[in-house]
Amino acid sequence: MQVEIILTVNEMEDQLLVGKTAVVIDTLRATSTIVTALYYGAKLVEPKAGIVEARNRGKELKEGTYLLCGERNGIKVEGFDLGNSPLEYQPQVVSGKTVILSTTNGTKTIQRAMLAHRVLIGSLLNRSITMEEAINLGKDLVLCCSGTQGHFSLEDFVTAGAMISYLKNKGIQIQGDDRVQTAWLLYERYADDLVELMSCSQNGSRLVNIGQKADIEFCAQLDFFPLLCYFDGERVYY
Ligand code: MLT
């Protein structure tokens, strides 16, 4: 299997996506939150790049059937129902609801990935089931790290490494460049210390500083939610 890692949304050129399986990764926290929301009973998640776009979509839906969710600089958007902490997405809150989600980086990466043959939403929480689907689909794989405002991010890269580790342990022959090798080596070195590693990242330190370290601990739980999540260009569903 040919595997590539894209480090930021800015690297997501069309030819890197077309015909492939894309897995979008925003470990802290957009893709972890999406997987949590769907696992806990949300009907679907609609990722929206902009806040206005999210509000406008809400106006089209019947009151009480949706939640307006998202963050800017890690903090819940004013007037929204929920922020972007997966811990807010409890079953009693999200069950049966359409979650309209707008985040700083993750939702943009998801939308950008839509040119791929299939788009999967990936995180540490659903690592193994997502890789099983990538194997079943039999296409080349592109792991799309969201990064942070155009910059490389450690937590997305180590999550890509966790995915590569799964493939290697399954005996899949991987062709990839040194990014693939480095992500794998990083994961193998820190597999037992993911919370410490991610807390040192730029994004992780920001979350620690706004009192959200519990989110890092939550998002680091490998295979906690065995849920396969697809994006069809508009909605994330399972
Ligand atoms: C993002 O999409 O940029 C993030 O998930 C940011 C966050 O949750 O703080």
CSV table of N, CA and C and ligand atoms in Angstrom, one decimal, residues 26 28-30 71 74 84 103-106 206-207, ligand 1:
chain,number,residue,atom,x,y,z
A,26,ASP,N,-7.5,15.3,13.2
A,26,ASP,CA,-7.3,16.5,14.0
A,26,ASP,C,-7.5,16.1,15.4
A,28,LEU,N,-6.5,16.9,18.4
A,28,LEU,CA,-6.8,17.9,19.4
A,28,LEU,C,-7.5,19.1,18.7
A,29,ARG,N,-8.8,19.1,18.5
A,29,ARG,CA,-9.7,18.0,18.9
A,29,ARG,C,-10.8,17.7,18.0
A,30,ALA,N,-10.9,18.3,16.8
A,30,ALA,CA,-12.1,18.2,15.9
A,30,ALA,C,-12.5,16.8,15.6
A,71,GLU,N,-15.4,26.1,18.0
A,71,GLU,CA,-14.5,26.9,18.8
A,71,GLU,C,-13.7,27.8,17.9
A,74,GLY,N,-9.8,27.7,20.7
A,74,GLY,CA,-10.1,26.7,21.7
A,74,GLY,C,-11.3,27.0,22.5
A,84,ASN,N,-15.7,22.7,21.5
A,84,ASN,CA,-15.1,21.6,20.8
A,84,ASN,C,-14.4,20.6,21.7
A,103,THR,N,-14.7,24.5,13.4
A,103,THR,CA,-13.5,24.6,14.3
A,103,THR,C,-12.4,25.3,13.5
A,104,THR,N,-11.4,25.7,14.1
A,104,THR,CA,-10.3,26.5,13.5
A,104,THR,C,-9.7,25.8,12.3
A,105,ASN,N,-9.3,24.6,12.5
A,105,ASN,CA,-8.5,23.9,11.5
A,105,ASN,C,-9.2,22.7,10.9
A,106,GLY,N,-9.7,21.8,11.8
A,106,GLY,CA,-10.2,20.5,11.5
A,106,GLY,C,-11.3,20.5,10.5
A,206,ARG,N,-1.6,24.8,24.6
A,206,ARG,CA,-2.7,25.8,24.6
A,206,ARG,C,-3.9,25.2,25.4
A,207,LEU,N,-4.2,24.0,25.2
A,207,LEU,CA,-5.3,23.4,25.9
A,207,LEU,C,-5.0,23.3,27.4
B,1,MLT,C1,-9.3,22.8,15.3
B,1,MLT,O1,-10.1,22.4,14.5
B,1,MLT,O2,-8.5,23.7,15.1
B,1,MLT,C2,-9.2,22.2,16.7
B,1,MLT,O3,-9.8,21.1,16.8
B,1,MLT,C3,-9.0,23.2,17.7
B,1,MLT,C4,-9.5,23.0,19.1
B,1,MLT,O4,-10.3,22.2,19.4
B,1,MLT,O5,-9.0,23.7,20.0
